[in-house]
GROMACS .gro file of C-alpha atoms in nm:
model
  480
    1ARG     CA    1   3.405  -2.345   0.695
    2GLU     CA    2   3.025  -2.374   0.694
    3PRO     CA    3   2.868  -2.683   0.529
    4ALA     CA    4   2.776  -2.652   0.160
    5HIS     CA    5   2.403  -2.645   0.233
    6CYS     CA    6   2.454  -2.328   0.441
    7ASP     CA    7   2.622  -2.159   0.143
    8GLU     CA    8   2.329  -2.265  -0.073
    9ALA     CA    9   2.077  -2.129   0.179
   10ALA     CA   10   2.263  -1.797   0.193
   11GLU     CA   11   2.262  -1.772  -0.188
   12ASN     CA   12   1.890  -1.851  -0.198
   13GLY     CA   13   1.823  -1.588   0.067
   14ALA     CA   14   2.024  -1.329  -0.125
   15ALA     CA   15   1.837  -1.417  -0.444
   16ALA     CA   16   1.502  -1.381  -0.267
   17ARG     CA   17   1.602  -1.041  -0.129
   18GLU     CA   18   1.717  -0.928  -0.473
   19LYS     CA   19   1.388  -1.043  -0.626
   20LYS     CA   20   1.191  -0.856  -0.360
   21GLU     CA   21   1.398  -0.543  -0.420
   22LYS     CA   22   1.328  -0.555  -0.793
   23GLU     CA   23   0.958  -0.606  -0.727
   24ARG     CA   24   0.959  -0.305  -0.498
   25GLU     CA   25   1.137  -0.093  -0.758
   26SER     CA   26   0.860  -0.172  -1.007
   27ILE     CA   27   0.586  -0.051  -0.770
   28MET     CA   28   0.467   0.302  -0.827
   29THR     CA   29   0.246   0.493  -0.585
   30THR     CA   30   0.096   0.833  -0.664
   31LEU     CA   31  -0.037   0.945  -0.328
   32GLY     CA   32   0.112   0.839   0.005
   33ILE     CA   33  -0.080   0.897   0.328
   34VAL     CA   34   0.029   0.838   0.687
   35ALA     CA   35  -0.244   0.818   0.953
   36ASP     CA   36  -0.203   0.802   1.329
   37ASP     CA   37  -0.454   0.520   1.365
   38VAL     CA   38  -0.636   0.272   1.142
   39THR     CA   39  -0.984   0.425   1.165
   40GLY     CA   40  -0.837   0.753   1.045
   41ALA     CA   41  -0.662   0.571   0.763
   42THR     CA   42  -0.986   0.408   0.649
   43THR     CA   43  -1.173   0.740   0.668
   44VAL     CA   44  -0.946   0.916   0.419
   45GLY     CA   45  -0.931   0.599   0.208
   46ALA     CA   46  -1.310   0.585   0.187
   47LEU     CA   47  -1.328   0.948   0.071
   48ILE     CA   48  -1.086   0.870  -0.210
   49ALA     CA   49  -1.271   0.547  -0.295
   50ARG     CA   50  -1.582   0.760  -0.349
   51GLU     CA   51  -1.392   0.922  -0.635
   52GLY     CA   52  -1.374   0.581  -0.803
   53VAL     CA   53  -1.011   0.521  -0.706
   54GLU     CA   54  -0.929   0.224  -0.482
   55ALA     CA   55  -0.724   0.311  -0.176
   56SER     CA   56  -0.536   0.048   0.021
   57VAL     CA   57  -0.471   0.073   0.394
   58TYR     CA   58  -0.186  -0.133   0.539
   59PHE     CA   59  -0.175  -0.182   0.914
   60ASN     CA   60   0.198  -0.213   0.976
   61HIS     CA   61   0.410   0.083   0.866
   62ARG     CA   62   0.726  -0.112   0.950
   63THR     CA   63   0.653  -0.387   0.695
   64LEU     CA   64   0.479  -0.169   0.438
   65GLU     CA   65   0.732  -0.236   0.164
   66GLU     CA   66   0.705  -0.611   0.215
   67ASP     CA   67   0.325  -0.623   0.253
   68ILE     CA   68   0.229  -0.421  -0.054
   69ARG     CA   69   0.080  -0.640  -0.327
   70GLY     CA   70   0.150  -0.435  -0.638
   71ASP     CA   71   0.096  -0.092  -0.791
   72GLU     CA   72  -0.120   0.118  -0.560
   73ASP     CA   73  -0.230   0.460  -0.680
   74VAL     CA   74  -0.322   0.554  -0.325
   75LEU     CA   75  -0.129   0.392  -0.042
   76ILE     CA   76  -0.219   0.454   0.321
   77THR     CA   77  -0.049   0.325   0.633
   78SER     CA   78  -0.107   0.369   1.004
   79THR     CA   79   0.167   0.439   1.255
   80ASP     CA   80  -0.067   0.379   1.552
   81SER     CA   81   0.107   0.676   1.711
   82ARG     CA   82  -0.176   0.897   1.839
   83PRO     CA   83  -0.108   0.830   2.211
   84MET     CA   84   0.269   0.800   2.176
   85GLU     CA   85   0.533   1.029   2.319
   86PRO     CA   86   0.633   1.309   2.075
   87GLU     CA   87   0.971   1.161   1.986
   88VAL     CA   88   0.817   0.819   1.917
   89ALA     CA   89   0.541   0.967   1.700
   90PHE     CA   90   0.800   1.177   1.513
   91GLY     CA   91   1.016   0.873   1.440
   92ARG     CA   92   0.731   0.649   1.329
   93VAL     CA   93   0.594   0.904   1.083
   94ARG     CA   94   0.940   0.981   0.945
   95ARG     CA   95   1.004   0.610   0.888
   96ALA     CA   96   0.665   0.554   0.724
   97THR     CA   97   0.716   0.857   0.499
   98ARG     CA   98   1.055   0.728   0.383
   99SER     CA   99   0.894   0.394   0.295
  100LEU     CA  100   0.632   0.575   0.087
  101MET     CA  101   0.907   0.775  -0.085
  102ARG     CA  102   1.086   0.453  -0.180
  103LEU     CA  103   0.758   0.321  -0.319
  104GLY     CA  104   0.741   0.622  -0.553
  105ALA     CA  105   0.483   0.845  -0.386
  106ARG     CA  106   0.476   1.196  -0.534
  107GLN     CA  107   0.220   1.364  -0.309
  108PHE     CA  108   0.203   1.321   0.069
  109SER     CA  109  -0.061   1.361   0.333
  110LYS     CA  110  -0.059   1.343   0.713
  111ARG     CA  111  -0.405   1.229   0.816
  112ILE     CA  112  -0.517   1.379   1.150
  113ASP     CA  113  -0.815   1.315   1.373
  114THR     CA  114  -1.122   1.536   1.323
  115THR     CA  115  -1.095   1.628   1.691
  116CYS     CA  116  -0.721   1.698   1.668
  117ARG     CA  117  -0.619   1.433   1.923
  118GLY     CA  118  -0.261   1.318   1.943
  119GLY     CA  119   0.074   1.479   1.868
  120ILE     CA  120  -0.002   1.654   1.540
  121GLY     CA  121   0.302   1.879   1.561
  122PRO     CA  122   0.566   1.606   1.606
  123GLU     CA  123   0.402   1.386   1.343
  124VAL     CA  124   0.388   1.659   1.079
  125GLU     CA  125   0.746   1.757   1.154
  126GLY     CA  126   0.846   1.392   1.119
  127MET     CA  127   0.703   1.394   0.768
  128LEU     CA  128   0.859   1.729   0.679
  129THR     CA  129   1.199   1.606   0.802
  130ALA     CA  130   1.179   1.304   0.573
  131LEU     CA  131   1.068   1.508   0.272
  132GLY     CA  132   1.305   1.803   0.302
  133GLU     CA  133   1.292   2.178   0.347
  134ASP     CA  134   1.124   2.240   0.011
  135HIS     CA  135   0.796   2.104   0.151
  136VAL     CA  136   0.537   2.306   0.343
  137ALA     CA  137   0.250   2.179   0.559
  138VAL     CA  138  -0.103   2.309   0.505
  139ILE     CA  139  -0.338   2.211   0.789
  140VAL     CA  140  -0.710   2.208   0.707
  141PRO     CA  141  -0.871   2.038   1.011
  142ALA     CA  142  -1.230   2.070   0.887
  143MET     CA  143  -1.447   1.778   0.775
  144PRO     CA  144  -1.776   1.948   0.682
  145GLN     CA  145  -1.936   1.614   0.586
  146SER     CA  146  -1.920   1.517   0.955
  147LYS     CA  147  -2.007   1.862   1.094
  148ARG     CA  148  -1.647   1.930   1.192
  149ILE     CA  149  -1.562   2.291   1.101
  150VAL     CA  150  -1.308   2.560   1.192
  151VAL     CA  151  -1.405   2.927   1.228
  152GLY     CA  152  -1.169   3.197   1.354
  153GLY     CA  153  -0.926   2.921   1.440
  154TYR     CA  154  -1.183   2.756   1.670
  155SER     CA  155  -1.279   2.393   1.614
  156LEU     CA  156  -1.654   2.324   1.632
  157ILE     CA  157  -1.787   1.967   1.651
  158ASP     CA  158  -2.155   1.961   1.553
  159SER     CA  159  -2.183   2.327   1.665
  160GLU     CA  160  -2.006   2.260   1.998
  161LEU     CA  161  -1.663   2.394   2.087
  162LEU     CA  162  -1.410   2.111   2.077
  163SER     CA  163  -1.306   2.160   2.440
  164ARG     CA  164  -1.669   2.124   2.551
  165THR     CA  165  -1.715   1.784   2.389
  166ALA     CA  166  -1.636   1.440   2.531
  167VAL     CA  167  -1.292   1.463   2.367
  168ALA     CA  168  -1.180   1.682   2.657
  169GLN     CA  169  -1.224   1.379   2.885
  170ASP     CA  170  -1.068   1.126   2.648
  171VAL     CA  171  -0.867   0.879   2.858
  172ARG     CA  172  -0.573   0.852   2.622
  173THR     CA  173  -0.549   1.177   2.424
  174PRO     CA  174  -0.770   1.452   2.570
  175VAL     CA  175  -0.797   1.786   2.389
  176ARG     CA  176  -0.886   2.083   2.610
  177GLN     CA  177  -0.802   2.367   2.372
  178SER     CA  178  -1.055   2.471   2.106
  179HIS     CA  179  -0.838   2.739   1.941
  180LEU     CA  180  -0.629   2.535   1.700
  181PRO     CA  181  -0.356   2.793   1.625
  182THR     CA  182  -0.288   2.798   2.000
  183LEU     CA  183  -0.301   2.418   2.024
  184PHE     CA  184  -0.062   2.372   1.733
  185ALA     CA  185   0.177   2.646   1.847
  186GLU     CA  186   0.234   2.437   2.162
  187GLN     CA  187   0.312   2.126   1.957
  188PHE     CA  188   0.528   2.253   1.669
  189SER     CA  189   0.889   2.366   1.689
  190LEU     CA  190   0.823   2.555   1.364
  191PRO     CA  191   0.614   2.876   1.363
  192VAL     CA  192   0.247   2.828   1.269
  193GLU     CA  193   0.049   3.088   1.071
  194HIS     CA  194  -0.331   3.105   1.074
  195ILE     CA  195  -0.539   3.203   0.767
  196ASP     CA  196  -0.892   3.288   0.876
  197LEU     CA  197  -1.227   3.224   0.713
  198GLY     CA  198  -1.257   3.576   0.570
  199HIS     CA  199  -0.968   3.510   0.334
  200VAL     CA  200  -1.110   3.170   0.236
  201LEU     CA  201  -1.450   3.322   0.157
  202ALA     CA  202  -1.276   3.573  -0.071
  203GLY     CA  203  -1.170   3.285  -0.297
  204HIS     CA  204  -0.869   3.077  -0.388
  205GLU     CA  205  -0.666   3.371  -0.520
  206ARG     CA  206  -0.685   3.547  -0.183
  207VAL     CA  207  -0.585   3.226  -0.004
  208ALA     CA  208  -0.291   3.183  -0.244
  209GLY     CA  209  -0.183   3.539  -0.171
  210GLU     CA  210  -0.191   3.482   0.204
  211LEU     CA  211   0.004   3.159   0.171
  212ALA     CA  212   0.266   3.326  -0.049
  213ARG     CA  213   0.300   3.617   0.194
  214GLY     CA  214   0.356   3.379   0.485
  215ARG     CA  215   0.603   3.169   0.290
  216THR     CA  216   0.804   3.479   0.201
  217ALA     CA  217   0.823   3.552   0.572
  218GLY     CA  218   0.971   3.206   0.625
  219CYS     CA  219   0.665   3.014   0.744
  220ARG     CA  220   0.632   2.642   0.650
  221VAL     CA  221   0.321   2.551   0.853
  222PHE     CA  222  -0.022   2.703   0.789
  223VAL     CA  223  -0.359   2.630   0.952
  224ILE     CA  224  -0.664   2.740   0.754
  225ASP     CA  225  -1.032   2.780   0.848
  226ALA     CA  226  -1.307   2.603   0.652
  227VAL     CA  227  -1.680   2.557   0.702
  228THR     CA  228  -1.806   2.397   0.380
  229ALA     CA  229  -1.679   2.151   0.122
  230ASP     CA  230  -1.642   2.445  -0.117
  231ASP     CA  231  -1.412   2.621   0.132
  232VAL     CA  232  -1.188   2.312   0.135
  233ASP     CA  233  -1.191   2.307  -0.244
  234GLN     CA  234  -1.091   2.676  -0.261
  235ILE     CA  235  -0.790   2.602  -0.041
  236ALA     CA  236  -0.693   2.310  -0.266
  237ARG     CA  237  -0.717   2.534  -0.574
  238ALA     CA  238  -0.496   2.791  -0.403
  239VAL     CA  239  -0.226   2.537  -0.321
  240VAL     CA  240  -0.231   2.392  -0.674
  241SER     CA  241  -0.196   2.740  -0.824
  242LEU     CA  242   0.121   2.800  -0.620
  243GLY     CA  243   0.283   2.478  -0.740
  244TRP     CA  244   0.432   2.409  -0.398
  245ARG     CA  245   0.547   2.074  -0.263
  246THR     CA  246   0.276   2.048  -0.003
  247VAL     CA  247   0.197   1.807   0.278
  248CYS     CA  248  -0.178   1.795   0.331
  249VAL     CA  249  -0.257   1.779   0.703
  250ASP     CA  250  -0.626   1.703   0.749
  251PRO     CA  251  -0.893   1.441   0.825
  252GLY     CA  252  -0.935   1.363   0.453
  253PRO     CA  253  -1.138   1.618   0.253
  254PHE     CA  254  -0.841   1.846   0.176
  255THR     CA  255  -0.623   1.550   0.075
  256ASP     CA  256  -0.898   1.432  -0.158
  257ARG     CA  257  -0.959   1.773  -0.320
  258LEU     CA  258  -0.589   1.847  -0.368
  259ALA     CA  259  -0.535   1.507  -0.531
  260VAL     CA  260  -0.825   1.575  -0.770
  261ARG     CA  261  -0.737   1.940  -0.840
  262SER     CA  262  -0.373   1.854  -0.909
  263GLY     CA  263  -0.465   1.567  -1.140
  264LEU     CA  264  -0.303   1.300  -0.924
  265ILE     CA  265  -0.628   1.105  -0.923
  266THR     CA  266  -0.899   1.114  -1.187
  267PRO     CA  267  -1.253   1.073  -1.052
  268THR     CA  268  -1.476   0.815  -1.218
  269ALA     CA  269  -1.840   0.730  -1.162
  270VAL     CA  270  -1.907   0.486  -0.879
  271ALA     CA  271  -2.214   0.276  -0.813
  272ASP     CA  272  -2.456   0.411  -0.555
  273ARG     CA  273  -2.469   0.136  -0.294
  274GLY     CA  274  -2.753   0.304  -0.111
  275LEU     CA  275  -2.874   0.265   0.247
  276ARG     CA  276  -3.148   0.044   0.385
  277SER     CA  277  -3.283   0.018   0.736
  278ARG     CA  278  -3.475  -0.312   0.698
  279SER     CA  279  -3.350  -0.667   0.666
  280LEU     CA  280  -3.434  -0.873   0.357
  281PRO     CA  281  -3.526  -1.242   0.321
  282ASP     CA  282  -3.223  -1.308   0.098
  283ASP     CA  283  -2.968  -1.172   0.347
  284ALA     CA  284  -2.747  -1.482   0.354
  285GLY     CA  285  -2.479  -1.577   0.605
  286THR     CA  286  -2.390  -1.415   0.936
  287VAL     CA  287  -2.250  -1.068   0.995
  288MET     CA  288  -2.018  -1.061   1.294
  289VAL     CA  289  -2.009  -0.743   1.499
  290VAL     CA  290  -1.709  -0.676   1.723
  291ALA     CA  291  -1.790  -0.388   1.958
  292GLY     CA  292  -1.526  -0.269   2.199
  293SER     CA  293  -1.584   0.104   2.229
  294ALA     CA  294  -1.700   0.220   2.571
  295THR     CA  295  -1.881   0.528   2.439
  296THR     CA  296  -2.250   0.599   2.486
  297VAL     CA  297  -2.276   0.636   2.108
  298THR     CA  298  -2.166   0.275   2.052
  299HIS     CA  299  -2.390   0.147   2.333
  300ASP     CA  300  -2.695   0.310   2.171
  301GLN     CA  301  -2.602   0.177   1.825
  302VAL     CA  302  -2.558  -0.181   1.948
  303ARG     CA  303  -2.879  -0.164   2.150
  304ALA     CA  304  -3.070  -0.060   1.836
  305LEU     CA  305  -2.911  -0.346   1.638
  306ARG     CA  306  -3.005  -0.598   1.907
  307GLY     CA  307  -3.367  -0.500   1.852
  308VAL     CA  308  -3.352  -0.634   1.494
  309GLU     CA  309  -3.486  -0.989   1.453
  310GLY     CA  310  -3.213  -1.250   1.406
  311THR     CA  311  -2.953  -1.066   1.614
  312CYS     CA  312  -2.778  -1.249   1.900
  313ALA     CA  313  -2.530  -1.092   2.139
  314VAL     CA  314  -2.262  -1.228   2.371
  315GLY     CA  315  -2.083  -1.010   2.623
  316ALA     CA  316  -1.723  -1.054   2.738
  317ARG     CA  317  -1.643  -0.952   3.094
  318VAL     CA  318  -1.383  -0.676   3.091
  319LEU     CA  319  -1.218  -0.760   3.423
  320ASP     CA  320  -1.196  -1.131   3.337
  321LEU     CA  321  -1.032  -1.051   3.003
  322LEU     CA  322  -0.774  -0.852   3.199
  323GLY     CA  323  -0.715  -1.115   3.465
  324PRO     CA  324  -0.438  -1.374   3.499
  325ARG     CA  325  -0.399  -1.619   3.212
  326GLU     CA  326  -0.620  -1.885   3.369
  327VAL     CA  327  -0.898  -1.630   3.428
  328PHE     CA  328  -0.870  -1.502   3.070
  329ASP     CA  329  -0.878  -1.859   2.933
  330ALA     CA  330  -1.185  -1.937   3.141
  331GLU     CA  331  -1.363  -1.627   3.008
  332CYS     CA  332  -1.281  -1.724   2.650
  333ALA     CA  333  -1.418  -2.072   2.716
  334ARG     CA  334  -1.738  -1.925   2.862
  335VAL     CA  335  -1.792  -1.701   2.557
  336VAL     CA  336  -1.716  -1.986   2.316
  337PHE     CA  337  -1.968  -2.206   2.500
  338GLN     CA  338  -2.238  -1.937   2.463
  339VAL     CA  339  -2.161  -1.893   2.093
  340ASN     CA  340  -2.178  -2.270   2.043
  341GLU     CA  341  -2.522  -2.273   2.203
  342ILE     CA  342  -2.637  -1.996   1.968
  343LEU     CA  343  -2.499  -2.172   1.660
  344SER     CA  344  -2.656  -2.502   1.762
  345ARG     CA  345  -2.997  -2.339   1.724
  346GLY     CA  346  -2.916  -2.226   1.368
  347ARG     CA  347  -2.703  -1.952   1.215
  348PRO     CA  348  -2.803  -1.608   1.346
  349ARG     CA  349  -2.837  -1.323   1.100
  350VAL     CA  350  -2.607  -1.110   1.319
  351LEU     CA  351  -2.377  -1.222   1.596
  352VAL     CA  352  -2.257  -0.943   1.825
  353LEU     CA  353  -1.943  -0.999   2.030
  354ALA     CA  354  -1.916  -0.705   2.265
  355LEU     CA  355  -1.742  -0.603   2.579
  356GLU     CA  356  -2.004  -0.635   2.851
  357THR     CA  357  -1.971  -0.262   2.915
  358VAL     CA  358  -2.101  -0.196   2.562
  359LEU     CA  359  -2.414  -0.401   2.630
  360THR     CA  360  -2.484  -0.258   2.975
  361GLY     CA  361  -2.367   0.097   2.917
  362VAL     CA  362  -2.180   0.085   3.249
  363ARG     CA  363  -1.807   0.139   3.216
  364ALA     CA  364  -1.547  -0.045   3.417
  365SER     CA  365  -1.341   0.197   3.624
  366ILE     CA  366  -0.975   0.251   3.547
  367GLU     CA  367  -0.894   0.151   3.904
  368ASP     CA  368  -1.073  -0.185   3.866
  369MET     CA  369  -0.901  -0.246   3.531
  370GLU     CA  370  -0.562  -0.172   3.685
  371ARG     CA  371  -0.628  -0.408   3.976
  372ALA     CA  372  -0.746  -0.689   3.747
  373SER     CA  373  -0.451  -0.659   3.510
  374GLY     CA  374  -0.180  -0.548   3.750
  375GLN     CA  375  -0.088  -0.276   3.499
  376SER     CA  376  -0.126   0.101   3.464
  377GLY     CA  377  -0.430   0.254   3.294
  378GLN     CA  378  -0.281   0.283   2.945
  379GLN     CA  379  -0.120  -0.061   2.961
  380ALA     CA  380  -0.444  -0.214   3.091
  381SER     CA  381  -0.638  -0.058   2.803
  382THR     CA  382  -0.389  -0.196   2.551
  383LEU     CA  383  -0.401  -0.543   2.707
  384LEU     CA  384  -0.782  -0.537   2.693
  385THR     CA  385  -0.795  -0.468   2.320
  386ILE     CA  386  -0.531  -0.732   2.245
  387ARG     CA  387  -0.714  -0.999   2.440
  388PHE     CA  388  -1.052  -0.896   2.300
  389GLY     CA  389  -0.900  -0.931   1.952
  390ILE     CA  390  -0.786  -1.286   2.037
  391LEU     CA  391  -1.139  -1.369   2.149
  392ALA     CA  392  -1.281  -1.214   1.831
  393ARG     CA  393  -1.070  -1.452   1.621
  394LEU     CA  394  -1.195  -1.753   1.819
  395VAL     CA  395  -1.557  -1.651   1.758
  396ALA     CA  396  -1.499  -1.557   1.392
  397ASP     CA  397  -1.354  -1.901   1.323
  398MET     CA  398  -1.665  -2.059   1.471
  399ILE     CA  399  -1.863  -1.881   1.198
  400GLY     CA  400  -1.596  -1.939   0.932
  401PRO     CA  401  -1.486  -1.724   0.635
  402GLU     CA  402  -1.735  -1.884   0.395
  403ALA     CA  403  -2.039  -1.827   0.618
  404CYS     CA  404  -1.927  -1.482   0.731
  405ALA     CA  405  -2.126  -1.224   0.534
  406GLY     CA  406  -1.908  -0.947   0.671
  407LEU     CA  407  -1.745  -0.790   0.974
  408TYR     CA  408  -1.855  -0.472   1.150
  409LEU     CA  409  -1.585  -0.344   1.386
  410THR     CA  410  -1.632  -0.047   1.613
  411GLY     CA  411  -1.364   0.110   1.830
  412GLY     CA  412  -1.030   0.206   1.677
  413ASP     CA  413  -0.800  -0.010   1.891
  414VAL     CA  414  -1.041  -0.303   1.881
  415MET     CA  415  -1.058  -0.276   1.506
  416ILE     CA  416  -0.683  -0.304   1.449
  417ASP     CA  417  -0.631  -0.585   1.701
  418SER     CA  418  -0.924  -0.782   1.557
  419CYS     CA  419  -0.794  -0.744   1.202
  420LEU     CA  420  -0.444  -0.849   1.303
  421THR     CA  421  -0.567  -1.162   1.482
  422LEU     CA  422  -0.766  -1.245   1.167
  423GLY     CA  423  -0.436  -1.249   0.978
  424ALA     CA  424  -0.518  -0.943   0.768
  425LYS     CA  425  -0.244  -0.723   0.624
  426GLY     CA  426  -0.478  -0.437   0.544
  427ILE     CA  427  -0.808  -0.319   0.400
  428THR     CA  428  -0.896  -0.211   0.047
  429LEU     CA  429  -1.150   0.070   0.074
  430VAL     CA  430  -1.443   0.079  -0.167
  431ASP     CA  431  -1.689   0.330  -0.017
  432TYR     CA  432  -1.837   0.463   0.304
  433VAL     CA  433  -2.175   0.394   0.458
  434ILE     CA  434  -2.184   0.752   0.581
  435PRO     CA  435  -1.876   0.974   0.625
  436GLN     CA  436  -1.639   0.820   0.884
  437ILE     CA  437  -1.821   0.484   0.866
  438ASP     CA  438  -1.590   0.315   0.619
  439GLN     CA  439  -1.643   0.013   0.395
  440GLY     CA  440  -1.388  -0.213   0.233
  441ARG     CA  441  -1.258  -0.567   0.189
  442ILE     CA  442  -1.009  -0.747   0.410
  443SER     CA  443  -0.672  -0.794   0.242
  444GLY     CA  444  -0.466  -1.100   0.332
  445GLY     CA  445  -0.518  -1.399   0.557
  446PRO     CA  446  -0.800  -1.655   0.567
  447TYR     CA  447  -1.065  -1.380   0.561
  448ASP     CA  448  -0.923  -1.220   0.246
  449GLY     CA  449  -1.199  -1.053   0.045
  450VAL     CA  450  -1.459  -1.059   0.325
  451PRO     CA  451  -1.651  -0.727   0.335
  452ILE     CA  452  -1.581  -0.507   0.635
  453VAL     CA  453  -1.721  -0.187   0.783
  454CYS     CA  454  -1.524  -0.007   1.050
  455LYS     CA  455  -1.582   0.302   1.261
  456GLY     CA  456  -1.452   0.487   1.562
  457GLY     CA  457  -1.648   0.483   1.885
  458LEU     CA  458  -1.764   0.845   1.870
  459THR     CA  459  -1.914   0.853   1.520
  460GLY     CA  460  -2.255   0.783   1.376
  461SER     CA  461  -2.618   0.798   1.490
  462THR     CA  462  -2.840   0.542   1.660
  463ASP     CA  463  -2.917   0.352   1.338
  464THR     CA  464  -2.555   0.338   1.216
  465ALA     CA  465  -2.496  -0.027   1.312
  466ILE     CA  466  -2.821  -0.133   1.142
  467LEU     CA  467  -2.735   0.051   0.821
  468SER     CA  468  -2.381  -0.088   0.825
  469VAL     CA  469  -2.489  -0.448   0.877
  470ASN     CA  470  -2.737  -0.421   0.591
  471ARG     CA  471  -2.466  -0.274   0.367
  472LEU     CA  472  -2.245  -0.574   0.444
  473PHE     CA  473  -2.517  -0.818   0.339
  474ASP     CA  474  -2.560  -0.623   0.013
  475GLU     CA  475  -2.187  -0.621  -0.054
  476ARG     CA  476  -2.152  -0.995   0.010
  477LYS     CA  477  -2.418  -1.058  -0.255
  478ILE     CA  478  -2.206  -0.865  -0.505
  479THR     CA  479  -1.872  -1.026  -0.417
  480GLN     CA  480  -1.981  -1.390  -0.397
   0.00000   0.00000   0.00000
C-alpha cells in the first residue's frame, strides 16, 4: 500500500483536473481558427481586431485547452505545420480542430498562406474529418488588401504570377504552380471545383447558385476567384444565404467577412492608431527588434531603420550559432558583450538584434549551414531559429520588461521561437500597422502586456520597420 501522503496527492491531483475540466466547460468560443504558422495566425487575428473584436492567438495547439485564459470570442491557434509531411499536417489540424470544438467554437476557419505554401489539402481535410461530412470547404485565397488576387484560377502576387515570384524558390515550401485549381487537385483526395471570377462579378446569388449546383453533384471543396474586397464579401453573402456548415479556407478576409455577415461577430468602432514616419522626443524606453528573415525585403527594412537616429544594431553570426555548444556559447557571450557596451553608453531608442546575414544582405549557403551544424538543411534551419530565439531572450532580459517599449519580430520561425523563449503563451491582437504587419500584446510570461508587432519576411515596404517601431512607442504610451 502507498503511504497516506501519496493518496492525498492523488486526490488533490484529481480535484485539480476536475476543476480545470469545469473551467473549460464554462469557456465559450464563437469562431475557431487554425493556422499553419504564427504569422498567419496573427494576420487573420489582426483583420478581426480591426472590426473591434479582440482575437487571441495561442502558440501551442497541443496545450490550447490548458493555456486559454477565459471566454474568447475569436480563438486562433497555430499548428506550425506548413513544412510538415501531409499525414503530420493532417493530424495536427484535426487535433487542433477537436480542441476548438470542445471549447465551443461554432464556426471554423483554416487560415492559409497568401502564397498558398504548405499542404493546404491535407490540412483542410484534417479539419473536415474532425467536423464531419455535413461541412464543406470554401477556399478564397485572395487578400486584396495585400495585392494578392485570383483570376481565372491563377494566383497573382502584386500583378506577378505566383510561380514567377520568390516563393517558387522558397527553401522549405516552394510553390511552382500558379493555377490554384491544379495545385489543389494534386493535394486533395476530395474533388475540387473552381468558381471563376465571372460568376463572382454577377453577384452573390450567382455564386450561391454555383455552389449549390456543385454540392448537388457531391462536391465538398470549392475554390473561388476574387480580385477586390467586395468580391470576397459577395462570396461571404452567398455562403450565408445557403446556410451551410462551412469551413473558410483563406488568408483572412473571407473568414472576417463571413463572421460579420453571419452575425458571429459584431463590428464596433476602433480608434485610428495612425502611422508616423518620424521619431518623437517623448518616445520612452527601448524597442527591441529581432530580425531573422534572410529576405532582401527584410534587409532593406532593417537598413532603413538603422538610418534613424538612436538605433543600434548587433549582428549574430549564423555559422557560429549553428556550431558546437562551446562555439554557440561563445557567440552568445560576444553578442551580450556588445549589447552591454551599447547599454553602458545609455539606453538606445531601438536595439536591433539581427542575424548577420540580415545586416549584410549576404546569405549563408545551405552547404555551409549543414557543415557548421552537422545537420540537414531543414534541421539546420530549425536549429538556427531555436538558438537565435535563445539569444533574443538573453538580450531582451538585458533591456528588461519595464524598459522595453515593445518588440518588433520579423521572420515567421524567428517570431515563434523568440516568443516561446520569452515565456509567452500567445498574443492578443489589437490592430495591424498595415495588412500583414500585425500588432498585439504578449500574453503570459514576464513580458505579459508588452506591445508587439510581427511580420513575415516577405511583406511590407522599405519603411515598414520604421512605421512599426513608431507604432510600438505610441502603443506603450497608451498601455503604461
